[in-house]
XYZ file of C-alpha atoms in Angstrom:
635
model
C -112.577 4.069 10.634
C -113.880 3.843 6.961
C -113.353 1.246 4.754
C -110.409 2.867 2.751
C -108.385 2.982 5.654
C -105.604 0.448 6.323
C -105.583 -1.000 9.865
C -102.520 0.195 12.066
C -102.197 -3.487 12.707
C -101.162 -4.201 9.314
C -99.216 -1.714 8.443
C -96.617 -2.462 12.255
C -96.490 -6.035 10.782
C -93.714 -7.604 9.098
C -93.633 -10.582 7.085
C -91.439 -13.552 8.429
C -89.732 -14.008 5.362
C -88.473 -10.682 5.169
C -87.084 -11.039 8.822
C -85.663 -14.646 8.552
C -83.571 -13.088 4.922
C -82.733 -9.895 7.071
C -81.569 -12.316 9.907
C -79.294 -14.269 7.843
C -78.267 -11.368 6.080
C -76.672 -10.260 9.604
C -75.155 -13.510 9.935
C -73.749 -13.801 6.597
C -72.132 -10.013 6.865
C -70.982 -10.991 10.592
C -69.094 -14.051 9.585
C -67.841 -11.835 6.357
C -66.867 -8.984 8.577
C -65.228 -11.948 10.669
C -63.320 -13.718 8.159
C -62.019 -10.701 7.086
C -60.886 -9.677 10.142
C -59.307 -12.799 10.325
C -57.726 -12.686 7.688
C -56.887 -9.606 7.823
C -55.078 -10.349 11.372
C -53.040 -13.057 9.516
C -51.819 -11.005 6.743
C -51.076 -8.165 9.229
C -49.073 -10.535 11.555
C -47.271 -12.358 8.791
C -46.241 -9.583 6.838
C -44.744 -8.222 9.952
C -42.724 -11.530 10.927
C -41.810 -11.657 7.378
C -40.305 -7.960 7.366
C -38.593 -8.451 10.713
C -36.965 -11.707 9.277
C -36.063 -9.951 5.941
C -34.394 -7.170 7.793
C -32.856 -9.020 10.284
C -31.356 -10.933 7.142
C -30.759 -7.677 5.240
C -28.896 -6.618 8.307
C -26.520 -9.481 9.040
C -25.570 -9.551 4.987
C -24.703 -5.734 4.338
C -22.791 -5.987 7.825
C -20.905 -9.172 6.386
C -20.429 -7.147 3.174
C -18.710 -4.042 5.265
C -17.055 -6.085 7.538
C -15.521 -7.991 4.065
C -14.642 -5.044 2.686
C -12.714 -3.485 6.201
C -10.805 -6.667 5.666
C -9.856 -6.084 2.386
C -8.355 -2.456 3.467
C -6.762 -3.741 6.336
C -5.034 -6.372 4.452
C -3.750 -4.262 1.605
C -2.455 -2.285 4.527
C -0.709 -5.117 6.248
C 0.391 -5.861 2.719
C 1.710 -2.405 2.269
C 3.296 -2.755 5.412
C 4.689 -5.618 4.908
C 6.166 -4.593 1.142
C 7.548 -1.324 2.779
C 9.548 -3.527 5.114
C 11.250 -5.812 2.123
C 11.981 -2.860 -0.008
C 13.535 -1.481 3.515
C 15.610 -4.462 4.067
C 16.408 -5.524 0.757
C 17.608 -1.933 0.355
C 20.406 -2.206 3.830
C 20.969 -6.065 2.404
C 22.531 -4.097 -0.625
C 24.708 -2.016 0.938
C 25.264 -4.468 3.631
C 26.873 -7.052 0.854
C 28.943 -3.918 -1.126
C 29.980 -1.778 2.232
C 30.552 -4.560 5.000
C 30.126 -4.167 9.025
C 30.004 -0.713 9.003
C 26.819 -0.025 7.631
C 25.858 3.949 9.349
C 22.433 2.224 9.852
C 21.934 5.303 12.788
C 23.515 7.695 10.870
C 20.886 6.653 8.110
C 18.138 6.613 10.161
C 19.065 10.339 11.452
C 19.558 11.469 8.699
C 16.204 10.199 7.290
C 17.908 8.263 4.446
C 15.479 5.856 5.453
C 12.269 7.094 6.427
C 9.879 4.654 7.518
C 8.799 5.528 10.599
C 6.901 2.214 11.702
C 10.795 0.356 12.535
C 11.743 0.177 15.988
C 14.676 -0.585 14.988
C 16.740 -2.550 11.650
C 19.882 -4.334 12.666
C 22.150 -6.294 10.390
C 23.138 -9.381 11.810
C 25.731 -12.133 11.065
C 25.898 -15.586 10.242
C 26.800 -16.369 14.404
C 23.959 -14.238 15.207
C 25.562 -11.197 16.899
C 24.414 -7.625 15.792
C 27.164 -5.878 13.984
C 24.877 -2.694 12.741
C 22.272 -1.346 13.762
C 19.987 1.781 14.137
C 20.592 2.013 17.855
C 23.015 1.392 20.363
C 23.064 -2.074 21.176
C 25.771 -3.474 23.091
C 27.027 -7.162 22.909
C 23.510 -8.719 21.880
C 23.374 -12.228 20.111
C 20.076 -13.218 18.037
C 21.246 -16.858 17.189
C 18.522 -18.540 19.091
C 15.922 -16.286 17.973
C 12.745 -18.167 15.798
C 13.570 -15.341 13.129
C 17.414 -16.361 12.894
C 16.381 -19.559 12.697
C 14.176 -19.501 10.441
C 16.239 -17.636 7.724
C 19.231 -19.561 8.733
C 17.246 -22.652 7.894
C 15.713 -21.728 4.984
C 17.266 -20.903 1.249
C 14.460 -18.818 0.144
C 14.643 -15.327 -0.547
C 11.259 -14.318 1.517
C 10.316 -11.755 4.305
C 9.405 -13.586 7.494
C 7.165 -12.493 9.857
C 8.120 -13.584 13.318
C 6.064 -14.207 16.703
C 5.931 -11.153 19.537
C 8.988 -11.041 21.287
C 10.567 -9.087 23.880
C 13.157 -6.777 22.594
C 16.443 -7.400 24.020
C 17.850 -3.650 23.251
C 14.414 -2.561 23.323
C 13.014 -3.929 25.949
C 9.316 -3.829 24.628
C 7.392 -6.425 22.619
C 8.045 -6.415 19.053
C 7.020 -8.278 16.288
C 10.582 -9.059 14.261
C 10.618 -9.157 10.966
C 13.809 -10.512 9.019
C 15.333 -11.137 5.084
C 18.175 -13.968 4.355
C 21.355 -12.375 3.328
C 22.862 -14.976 1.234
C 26.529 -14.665 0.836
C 28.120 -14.722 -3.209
C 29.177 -18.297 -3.194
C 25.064 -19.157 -1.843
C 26.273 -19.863 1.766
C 24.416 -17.894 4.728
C 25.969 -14.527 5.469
C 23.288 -13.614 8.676
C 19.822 -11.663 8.312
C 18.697 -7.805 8.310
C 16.072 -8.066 10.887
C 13.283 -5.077 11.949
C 11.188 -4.486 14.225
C 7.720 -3.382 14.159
C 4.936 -2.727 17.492
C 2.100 -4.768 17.401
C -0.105 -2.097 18.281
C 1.661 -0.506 14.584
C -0.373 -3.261 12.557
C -3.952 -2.495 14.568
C -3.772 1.144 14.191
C -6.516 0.396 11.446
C -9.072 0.014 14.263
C -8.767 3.715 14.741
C -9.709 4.149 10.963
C -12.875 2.307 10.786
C -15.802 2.146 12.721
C -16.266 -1.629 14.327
C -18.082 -0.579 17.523
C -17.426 -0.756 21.210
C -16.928 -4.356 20.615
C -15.387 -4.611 17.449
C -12.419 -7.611 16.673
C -9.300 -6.482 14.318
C -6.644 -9.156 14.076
C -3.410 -10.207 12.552
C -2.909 -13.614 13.136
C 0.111 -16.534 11.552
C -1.026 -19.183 9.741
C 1.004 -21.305 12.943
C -1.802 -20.141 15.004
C -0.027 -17.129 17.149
C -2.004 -13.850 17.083
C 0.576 -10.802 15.575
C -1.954 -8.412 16.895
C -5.137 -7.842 18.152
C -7.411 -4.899 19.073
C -10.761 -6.473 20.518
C -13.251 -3.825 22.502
C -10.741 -1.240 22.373
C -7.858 -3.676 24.411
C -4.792 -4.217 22.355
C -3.041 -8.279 22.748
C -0.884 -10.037 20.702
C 1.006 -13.487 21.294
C -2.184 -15.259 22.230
C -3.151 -18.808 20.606
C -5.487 -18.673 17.721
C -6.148 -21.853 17.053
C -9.198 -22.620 19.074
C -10.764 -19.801 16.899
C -13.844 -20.167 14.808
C -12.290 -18.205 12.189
C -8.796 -19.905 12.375
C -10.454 -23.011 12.137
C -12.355 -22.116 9.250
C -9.736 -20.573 6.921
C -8.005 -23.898 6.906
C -10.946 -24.987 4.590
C -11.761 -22.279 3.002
C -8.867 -18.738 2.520
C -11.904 -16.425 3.004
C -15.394 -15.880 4.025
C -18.112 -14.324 6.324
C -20.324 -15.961 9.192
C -21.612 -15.047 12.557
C -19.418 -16.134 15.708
C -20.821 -17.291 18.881
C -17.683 -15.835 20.912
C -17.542 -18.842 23.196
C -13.791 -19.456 22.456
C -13.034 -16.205 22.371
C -14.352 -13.265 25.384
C -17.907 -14.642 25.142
C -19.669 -11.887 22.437
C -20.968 -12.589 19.456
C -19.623 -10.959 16.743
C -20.264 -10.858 12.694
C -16.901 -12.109 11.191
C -14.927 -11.392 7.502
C -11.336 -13.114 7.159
C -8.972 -13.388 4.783
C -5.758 -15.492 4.469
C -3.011 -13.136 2.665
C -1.563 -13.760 -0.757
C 2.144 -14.165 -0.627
C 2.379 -14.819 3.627
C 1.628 -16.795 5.630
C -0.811 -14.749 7.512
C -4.519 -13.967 7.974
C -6.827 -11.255 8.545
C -10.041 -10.793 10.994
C -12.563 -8.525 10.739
C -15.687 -8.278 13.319
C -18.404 -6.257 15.111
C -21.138 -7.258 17.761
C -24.014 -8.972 16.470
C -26.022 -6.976 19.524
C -24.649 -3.607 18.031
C -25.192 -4.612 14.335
C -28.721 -6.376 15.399
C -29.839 -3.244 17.777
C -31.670 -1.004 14.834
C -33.212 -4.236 13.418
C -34.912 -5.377 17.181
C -35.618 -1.302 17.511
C -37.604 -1.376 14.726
C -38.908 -4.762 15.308
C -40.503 -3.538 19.019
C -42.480 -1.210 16.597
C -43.568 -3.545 13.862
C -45.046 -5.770 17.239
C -46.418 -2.724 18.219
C -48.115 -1.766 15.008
C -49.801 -5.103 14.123
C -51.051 -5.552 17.887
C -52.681 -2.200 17.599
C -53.740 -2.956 13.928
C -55.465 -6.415 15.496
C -57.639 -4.535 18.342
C -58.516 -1.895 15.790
C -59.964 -3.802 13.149
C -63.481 -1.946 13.009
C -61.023 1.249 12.053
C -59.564 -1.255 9.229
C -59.234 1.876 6.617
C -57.171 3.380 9.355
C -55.108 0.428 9.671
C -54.460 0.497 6.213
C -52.858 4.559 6.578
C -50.842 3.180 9.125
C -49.575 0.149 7.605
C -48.739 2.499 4.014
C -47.390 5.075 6.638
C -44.801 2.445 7.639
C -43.911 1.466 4.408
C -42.775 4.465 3.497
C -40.616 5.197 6.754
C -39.391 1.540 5.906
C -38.815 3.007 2.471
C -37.093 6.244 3.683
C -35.133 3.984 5.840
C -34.076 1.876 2.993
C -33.544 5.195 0.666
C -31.535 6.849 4.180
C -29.398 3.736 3.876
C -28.345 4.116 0.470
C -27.532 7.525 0.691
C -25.329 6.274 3.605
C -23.860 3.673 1.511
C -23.127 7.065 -1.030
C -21.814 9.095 1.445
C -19.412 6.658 2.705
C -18.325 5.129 -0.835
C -17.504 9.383 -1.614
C -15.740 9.528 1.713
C -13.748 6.465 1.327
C -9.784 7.349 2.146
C -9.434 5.218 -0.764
C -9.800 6.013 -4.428
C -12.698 3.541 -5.707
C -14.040 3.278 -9.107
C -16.716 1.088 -11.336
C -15.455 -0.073 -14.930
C -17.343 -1.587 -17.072
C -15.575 -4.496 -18.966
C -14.442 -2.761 -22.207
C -12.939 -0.240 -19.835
C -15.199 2.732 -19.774
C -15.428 4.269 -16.360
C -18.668 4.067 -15.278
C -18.645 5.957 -12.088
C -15.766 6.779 -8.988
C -15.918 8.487 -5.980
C -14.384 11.582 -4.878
C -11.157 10.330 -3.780
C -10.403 8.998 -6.911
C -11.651 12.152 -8.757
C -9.010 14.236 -6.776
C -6.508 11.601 -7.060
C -6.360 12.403 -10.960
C -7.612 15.392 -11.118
C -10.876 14.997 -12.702
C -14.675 15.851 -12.368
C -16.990 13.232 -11.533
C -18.609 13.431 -14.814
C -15.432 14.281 -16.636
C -13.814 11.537 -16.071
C -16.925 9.129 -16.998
C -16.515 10.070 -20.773
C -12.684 8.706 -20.217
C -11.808 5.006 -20.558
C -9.208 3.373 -17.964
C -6.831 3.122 -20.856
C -7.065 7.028 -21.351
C -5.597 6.783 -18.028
C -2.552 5.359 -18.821
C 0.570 6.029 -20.464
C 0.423 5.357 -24.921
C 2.917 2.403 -24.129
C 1.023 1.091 -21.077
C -2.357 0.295 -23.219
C -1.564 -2.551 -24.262
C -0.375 -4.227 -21.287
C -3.599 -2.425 -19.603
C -5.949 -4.569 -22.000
C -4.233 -7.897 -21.086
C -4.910 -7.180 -17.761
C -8.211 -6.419 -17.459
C -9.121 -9.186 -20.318
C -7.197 -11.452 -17.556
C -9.468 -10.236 -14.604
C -12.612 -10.755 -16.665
C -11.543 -14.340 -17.455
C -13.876 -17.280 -16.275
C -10.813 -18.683 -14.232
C -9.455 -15.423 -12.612
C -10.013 -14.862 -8.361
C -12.803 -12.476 -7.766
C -9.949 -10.033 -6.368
C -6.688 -9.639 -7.568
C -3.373 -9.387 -5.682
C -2.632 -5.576 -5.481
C -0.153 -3.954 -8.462
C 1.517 -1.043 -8.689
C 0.905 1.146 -12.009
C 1.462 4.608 -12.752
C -1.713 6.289 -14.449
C -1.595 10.252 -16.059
C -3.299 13.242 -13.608
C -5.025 15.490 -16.172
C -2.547 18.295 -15.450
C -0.077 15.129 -17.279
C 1.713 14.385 -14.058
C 2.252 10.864 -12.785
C 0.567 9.499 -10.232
C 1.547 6.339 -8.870
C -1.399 3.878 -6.918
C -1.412 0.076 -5.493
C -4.332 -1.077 -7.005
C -6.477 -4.480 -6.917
C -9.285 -5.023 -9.575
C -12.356 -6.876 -7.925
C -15.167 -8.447 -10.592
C -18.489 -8.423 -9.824
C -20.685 -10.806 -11.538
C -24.544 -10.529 -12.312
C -27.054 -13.429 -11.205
C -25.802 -15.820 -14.802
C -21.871 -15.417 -13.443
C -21.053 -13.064 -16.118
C -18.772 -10.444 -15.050
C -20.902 -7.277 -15.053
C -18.163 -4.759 -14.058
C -15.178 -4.649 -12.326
C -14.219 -2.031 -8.492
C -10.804 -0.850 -9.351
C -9.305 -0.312 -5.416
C -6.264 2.353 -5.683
C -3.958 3.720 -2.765
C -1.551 6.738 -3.734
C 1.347 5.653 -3.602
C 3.205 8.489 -5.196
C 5.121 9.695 -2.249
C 6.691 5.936 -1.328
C 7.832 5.905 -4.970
C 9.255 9.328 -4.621
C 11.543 7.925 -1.825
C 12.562 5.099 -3.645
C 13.644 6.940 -6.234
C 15.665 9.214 -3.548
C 16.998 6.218 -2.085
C 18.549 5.151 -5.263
C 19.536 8.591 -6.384
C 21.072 9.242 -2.943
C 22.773 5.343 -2.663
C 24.665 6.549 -5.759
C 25.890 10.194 -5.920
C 27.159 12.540 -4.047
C 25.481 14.868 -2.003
C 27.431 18.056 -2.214
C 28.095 18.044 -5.627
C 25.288 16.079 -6.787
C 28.074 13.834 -9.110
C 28.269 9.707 -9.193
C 29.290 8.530 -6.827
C 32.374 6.446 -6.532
C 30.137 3.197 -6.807
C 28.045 4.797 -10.011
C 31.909 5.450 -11.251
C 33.007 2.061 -11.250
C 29.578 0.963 -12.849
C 29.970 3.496 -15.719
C 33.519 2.607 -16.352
C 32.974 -1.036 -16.585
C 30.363 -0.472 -19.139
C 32.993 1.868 -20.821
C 35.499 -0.961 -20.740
C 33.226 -3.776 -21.913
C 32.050 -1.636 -24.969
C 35.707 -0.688 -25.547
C 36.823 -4.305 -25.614
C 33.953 -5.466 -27.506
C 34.506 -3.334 -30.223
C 38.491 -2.738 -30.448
C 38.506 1.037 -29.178
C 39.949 3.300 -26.821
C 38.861 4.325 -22.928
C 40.128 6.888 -20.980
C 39.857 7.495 -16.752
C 41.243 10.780 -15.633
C 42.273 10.899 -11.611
C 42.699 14.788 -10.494
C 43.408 16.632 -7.040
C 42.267 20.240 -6.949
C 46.159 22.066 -5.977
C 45.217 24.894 -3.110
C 41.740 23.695 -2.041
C 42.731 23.171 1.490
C 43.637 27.117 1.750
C 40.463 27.974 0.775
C 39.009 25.810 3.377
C 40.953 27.078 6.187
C 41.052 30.633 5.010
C 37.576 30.967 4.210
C 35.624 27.930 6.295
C 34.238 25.069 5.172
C 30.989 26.393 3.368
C 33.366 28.416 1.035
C 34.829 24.912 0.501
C 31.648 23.256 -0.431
C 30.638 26.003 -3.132
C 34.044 25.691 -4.650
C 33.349 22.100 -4.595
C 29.910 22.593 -6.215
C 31.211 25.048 -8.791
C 34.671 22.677 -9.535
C 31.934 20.177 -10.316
C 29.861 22.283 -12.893
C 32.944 23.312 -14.952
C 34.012 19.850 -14.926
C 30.922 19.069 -16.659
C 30.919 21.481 -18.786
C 34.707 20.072 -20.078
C 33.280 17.028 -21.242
C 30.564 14.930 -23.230
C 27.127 14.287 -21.608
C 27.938 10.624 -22.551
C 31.270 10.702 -19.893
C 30.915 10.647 -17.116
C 32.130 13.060 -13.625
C 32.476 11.577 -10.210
C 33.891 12.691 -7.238
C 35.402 10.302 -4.909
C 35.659 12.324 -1.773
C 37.711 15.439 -0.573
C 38.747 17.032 -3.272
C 39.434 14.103 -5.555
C 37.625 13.799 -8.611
C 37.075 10.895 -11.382
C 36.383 11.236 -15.246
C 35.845 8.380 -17.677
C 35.530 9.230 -21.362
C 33.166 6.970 -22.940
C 34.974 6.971 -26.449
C 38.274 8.510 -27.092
C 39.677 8.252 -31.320
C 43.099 8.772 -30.276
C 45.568 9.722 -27.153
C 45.902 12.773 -28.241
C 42.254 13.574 -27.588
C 42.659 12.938 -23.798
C 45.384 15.529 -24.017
C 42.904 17.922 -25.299
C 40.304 17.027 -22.685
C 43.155 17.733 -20.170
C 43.965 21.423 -21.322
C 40.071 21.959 -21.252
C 39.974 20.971 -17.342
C 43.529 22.681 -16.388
C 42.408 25.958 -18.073
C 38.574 25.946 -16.452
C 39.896 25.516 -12.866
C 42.886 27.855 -13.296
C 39.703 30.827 -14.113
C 38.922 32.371 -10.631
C 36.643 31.167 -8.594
C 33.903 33.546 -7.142
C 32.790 32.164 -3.807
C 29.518 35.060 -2.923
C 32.136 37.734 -3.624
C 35.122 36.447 -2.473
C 37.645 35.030 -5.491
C 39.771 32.535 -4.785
C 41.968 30.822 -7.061
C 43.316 27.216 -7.478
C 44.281 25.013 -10.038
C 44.552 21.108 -10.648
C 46.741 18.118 -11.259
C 45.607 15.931 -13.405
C 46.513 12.238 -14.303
C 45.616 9.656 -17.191
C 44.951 6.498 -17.814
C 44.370 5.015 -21.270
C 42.736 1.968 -22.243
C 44.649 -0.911 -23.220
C 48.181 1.149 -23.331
C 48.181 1.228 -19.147
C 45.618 -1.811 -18.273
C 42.935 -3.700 -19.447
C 41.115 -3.364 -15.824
C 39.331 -0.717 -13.754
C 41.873 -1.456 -10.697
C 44.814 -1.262 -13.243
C 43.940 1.575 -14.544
C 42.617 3.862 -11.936
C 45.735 2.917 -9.987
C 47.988 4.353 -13.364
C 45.976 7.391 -13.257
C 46.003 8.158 -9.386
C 49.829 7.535 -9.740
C 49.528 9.939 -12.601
C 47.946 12.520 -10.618
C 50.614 12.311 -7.626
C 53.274 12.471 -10.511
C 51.851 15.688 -12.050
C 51.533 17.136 -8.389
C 55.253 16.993 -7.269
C 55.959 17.635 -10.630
C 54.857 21.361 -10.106
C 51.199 20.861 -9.827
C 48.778 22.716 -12.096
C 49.848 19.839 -15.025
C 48.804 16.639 -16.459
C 50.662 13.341 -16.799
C 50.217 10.052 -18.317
C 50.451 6.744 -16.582
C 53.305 4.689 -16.705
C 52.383 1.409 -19.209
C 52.798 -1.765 -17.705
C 56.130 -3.448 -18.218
C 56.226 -6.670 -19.987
C-alpha cells in the first residue's frame, strides 16, 4: 500500500453525526408521513359523514318540496271538484225554484244536459226530507235525519257542505253526500239538492302521481272523519283522523311539511305535506315512505363507507386516493346534474301548465304544457309579458293583481281564479289559475309560478247549460222563460218612458196535416223554417219565441203607433202563406195571428199575453189565416 492510498477502513466509515441527522431525519418524515395520514384519515372520514348527512338532508327537503307541491294539485282538484258540484247544484236549485217537483233530473242526466260524470246521483229534496226528484228511481226514501239535511236545515248560509261517508239508501254503496240550502222566496227553508260522489272519486289522484308502494293520499273534515283515503294502494274512508300527526298539527298551523313516525297510523314512516282548504272545511295529506324516499341516500351511503375504509388502508397509494375521491365527486356531481334534469323533465311533463314571471310581468320561462296551452314556442312566448296574454280590457285588472300577489302582506299562494287569456291563433282559452311568490334569501319577492288548469271545456258547458236552460231546441228560439224576461224588460222601458209595446200570440193553421201526412221530421223542419221567416219579419231588437207545439210568441221592443203592429202582422201572414219546401216536398199552411198592445189591452205580461192568445183563438174561428186585436179591458 503506498502512502497516497486511502485505507479501506476509512473510506467504509461513517461519521456519527451524519447517522444520528439521517436517523432523525427518518423519524421526523415517519411522524410527517404519520400525521398526514392521520389527518388525512380524518378529513376522508368527515367529509364522508358530512356528505351522507347533507344528502340525507337534501333528500328529506326536495321530497317535502314534491310531496308540497302533489298537495297543492290534489287540492286544486278537490277544489275543482268541489266548484263543479255547486255550479251543478246551484244550476237544478234554479230550475228547482222556477219549475217545481217535476224537475226531469233523469231525463237531464240522459240526455247529458248535465254532464258531470263524478255524481252518483243529484236528488232534490224537500223541506220534510223526502226525495221528490231525482236522477234515479228512488222509491219512498226520506233524508230528514241525514247529517247533510241537517246541516242545511240548520244553517242559513248559502254554502256547499261536504258530508261524512254514508251508505246510500237507493244506492246502496258508500257515498260521500254533498248538499246546497234551497231557501224558499220569503227566506224560509224549502229542502236541499243533495249529490253524491264515491270516495274512491276524490283519491283517483293517487293514480296520477307517483307516491310509492307506500304512499298516503287523504281527504279528511276539519271534524276529524277521513272523506277518503288511498294508503299503500288500499282505499278507506270514514275512519277517525284525529289521533293523526298531521290532523293534530294543522290545528296550529293550515299547512306544512315534517316526517311522521306512523305509530298512530299503520306503523310506516312516511314524509308528510298538508294543507287545510280555502273556503271548506277540509284538509289535504300528502305522503311517501321515508324507507323508499331514504333508499338511494343509504345506497349511496354503503359506498361512501366503502370508499373512505378503502381510502384509510390505502394510504401509502394516497395520490390514488385522491383519483378516487375526485372520481366520486363527479358521479356525486352527475348525480346532482341527473337530478336536475329530472326536476326538467318532470316540470316539461307536468299535466299542468306552469310558468315563471318575473314581477313586472315578463315571462321568464314555462313548460311545455303551458306552451301548447296558448299556442306558443318556448322562446316565443318569453319575449311576451303576462299582460300580452290577456284581453286590452283585462290589463288593467291583470296589474292589480299581480301588484296584490307581490304585496308584503299577500299568502305565498293564492286561492285559484278563473281568467280567460288570448291563444296566439286569438282564441280564448279559459284556465283556473293560482299565482305562488317565491322570495329570495332578504324576503323580496323574486318571481312569481303562475299554476293554470284548462278549463275551457267546463266553461263551454256552462255556457250550453245556460243557452240550453233558455231556448228551444228545435228551433233554436227563446224559450218561453227568455220570453217573459225580454218582455218585462220591454214593458219596464215602455212604462218608463211613455211608449208603446206590442206581444203577438200565433198558431200555425194546417201544421198538424203536415205532421201526420208527412211524419214528424217533416214537422220539425217546417218548424225550423216557420222560425227563420219569423225572424226575418221583424227587428233584431224583438224578439221570437216559441212556446211549444206550434205556438209561437213575438214582442216588439218599440212600436210608434198601432198601426205598425198591423204592418208587422201582414209581414208574418204573407211569409207563412209562401210554400214551404220540406227536402222536396211543398207543403203549405198559413197562420192566425193575435195582438196585444201595450197599455190599450194591459199594463202586465199576464194581461196581455192572455188578450193576445184570446186574439189568436178569435182570428182562428174567425176563418184562420187572419189577425185580430185583443179586446181592451172594460172599465
Amino acid at each position: 500500500m503506498t502512502p497516497h492510498q486511502p485505507s479501506g477502513r476509512n473510506l467504509d466509515r461513517e461519521h456519527p453525526a451524519q447517522a444520528l441527522w439521517r436517523h432523525h431525519t427518518g423519524t421526523l418524515l415517519s411522524l410527517f408521513i404519520a400525521l398526514v395520514c392521520a389527518l388525512a384519515i380524518a378529513g376522508i372520514w368527515l367529509t364522508t359523514l358530512q356528505r351522507i348527512a347533507f344528502e340525507r338532508e337534501q333528500a328529506v327537503a326536495a321530497a317535502m318540496q314534491a310531496n308540497s307541491n302533489l298537495a297543492i294539485a290534489f287540492e286544486q282538484q278537490v277544489f275543482r271538484t268541489l266548484k263543479a258540484a255547486e255550479q251543478v247544484a246551484t244550476f237544478v236549485r234554479e230550475q228547482y225554484l222556477r219549475q217545481g217537483p217535476g224537475l226531469p233530473l233523469h231525463q237531464w242526466s240522459e240526455q247529458r244536459v248535465i254532464r258531470e260524470e263524478m255524481f252518483t246521483i243529484i236528488s232534490v229534496v224537500d223541506e220534510t226530507g223526502a226525495i221528490v226528484s231525482s236522477s234515479r228511481a228512488t222509491g219512498k226514501v226520506s233524508y230528514a235525519d241525514r247529517q247533510f239535511f241537517l246541516a242545511q236545515r240548520d244553517s242559513t248560509q248559502d254554502e256547499l257542505f261536504v258530508s261524512e261517508p254514508v251508505l246510500g239508501r237507493v244506492t246502496g254503496r258508500w257515498q260521500i253526500p254533498m248538499s246546497l240550502r234551497i231557501t224558499r222566496p220569503d227566506g224560509g227553508f224549502g229542502g236541499v239538492v243533495v249529490m253524491a260522489v264515491d270516495p274512491a272519486n276524490f283519491t283517483d289522484f293517487y293514480r296520477q302521481a307517483d307516491l310509492g308502494h307506500q304512499g298516503l293520499l287523504e281527504l279528511t273534515g276539519l271534524d276529524g272523519t277521513v272523506r277518503g283515503r288511498k294508503m299503500g294502494g288500499q282505499n278507506s274512508f270514514g275512519l277517525d283522523a284525529r289521533n293523526l300527526a298531521w290532523f293534530q298539527r294543522q290545528t296550529a298551523t293550515p299547512q306544512g311539511d315534517f316526517v311522521d313516525s306512523g305509530e298512530a297510523a299503520d306503523g310506516i314512516a312516511r314524509i308528510v305535506s298538508y294543507r287545510t282548504m280555502e273556503g271548506y272545511p277540509l284538509m289535504v295529506t300528502v305522503g311517501t315512505a321515508h324507507a323508499e324516499e331514504m333508499a338511494p341516500v343509504l345506497q349511496r351511503r354503503t359506498g361512501y363507507l366503502a370508499l373512505a375504509g378503502g381510502a384509510s388502508a390505502a394510504l401509502l397509494v394516497f395520490a390514488g386516493l385522491l383519483i378516487l375521491v375526485l372520481a366520486r365527486q363527479r358521479t356525486v356531481a352527475n348525480a346532482l346534474r341527473a337530478s336536475e334534469a329530472l326536476f326538467r323533465a318532470t316540470f316539461h311533463q307536468a299535466a299542468m301548465g306552469i310558468a315563471h314571471i318575473a314581477p313586472d310581468g315578463r315571462i321568464l320561462g314555462a313548460n311545455e304544457k303551458f306552451c301548447r296551452m296558448l299556442g306558443y314556442g318556448s322562446d316565443e312566448l318569453c319575449t311576451h309579458t303576462v299582460f300580452d296574454l290577456c284581453d286590452d280590457n283585462a290589463h288593467d285588472e291583470a296589474r292589480q293583481f299581480l301588484a296584490h300577489r307581490l304585496s308584503a302582506h299577500s299568502p305565498v299562494f293564492s286561492p285559484e281564479i278563473e281568467k280567460p287569456y288570448r291563444r296566439k291563433d286569438g282564441s280564448i282559452l279559459w284556465v283556473c289559475e293560482a299565482l305562488g311568490v317565491v322570495k329570495d334569501s332578504h324576503g323580496r319577492p323574486d318571481f312569481l309560478v303562475a299554476v293554470a288548469q284548462d278549463i275551457t271545456a267546463r266553461k263551454d258547458l256552462e255556457e250550453r247549460l245556460s243557452h240550453d236552460a233558455r231556448h228551444d231546441a228545435l228551433t233554436g228560439l227563446p224559450n218561453r222563460l227568455m220570453f217573459t224576461d225580454r218582455f218585462a224588460q220591454v214593458l219596464e222601458s215602455a212604462q218608463r218612458n211613455g211608449k208603446l209595446a206590442a206581444v203577438f200570440y200565433l198558431d200555425l193553421d194546417g201544421f198538424k196535416a203536415v205532421n201526420d201526412t208527412h211524419g214528424h221530421a217533416a214537422g220539425d223542419l217546417l218548424l225550423r223554417q216557420t222560425a227563420r221567416r219569423l225572424e226575418s219579419c221583424v227587428r233584431a231588437e224583438d224578439t221570437v219565441s216559441r212556446f211549444g207545439g206550434d205556438e209561437f210568441g213575438i214582442v216588439l221592443a218599440t212600436v210608434a203607433r198601432q198601426q205598425d203592429c198591423e204592418l208587422v202582422a201582414a209581414k208574418i201572414l204573407q211569409a207563412l202563406s209562401t210554400p214551404f219546401d220540406l227536402d222536396g216536398t211543398v207543403v203549405h199552411i198559413s197562420a192566425s195571428v193575435g195582438a196585444a198592445l201595450y197599455p190599450t189591452h194591459g199594463s202586465d205580461i199576464a194581461t196581455l199575453v192572455a188578450h193576445a192568445d184570446t186574439a189568436m183563438y178569435a182570428a182562428k174561428n174567425g176563418g184562420k189565416n187572419r189577425f185580430s186585436w185583443g179586446a181592451p179591458p172594460h172599465d
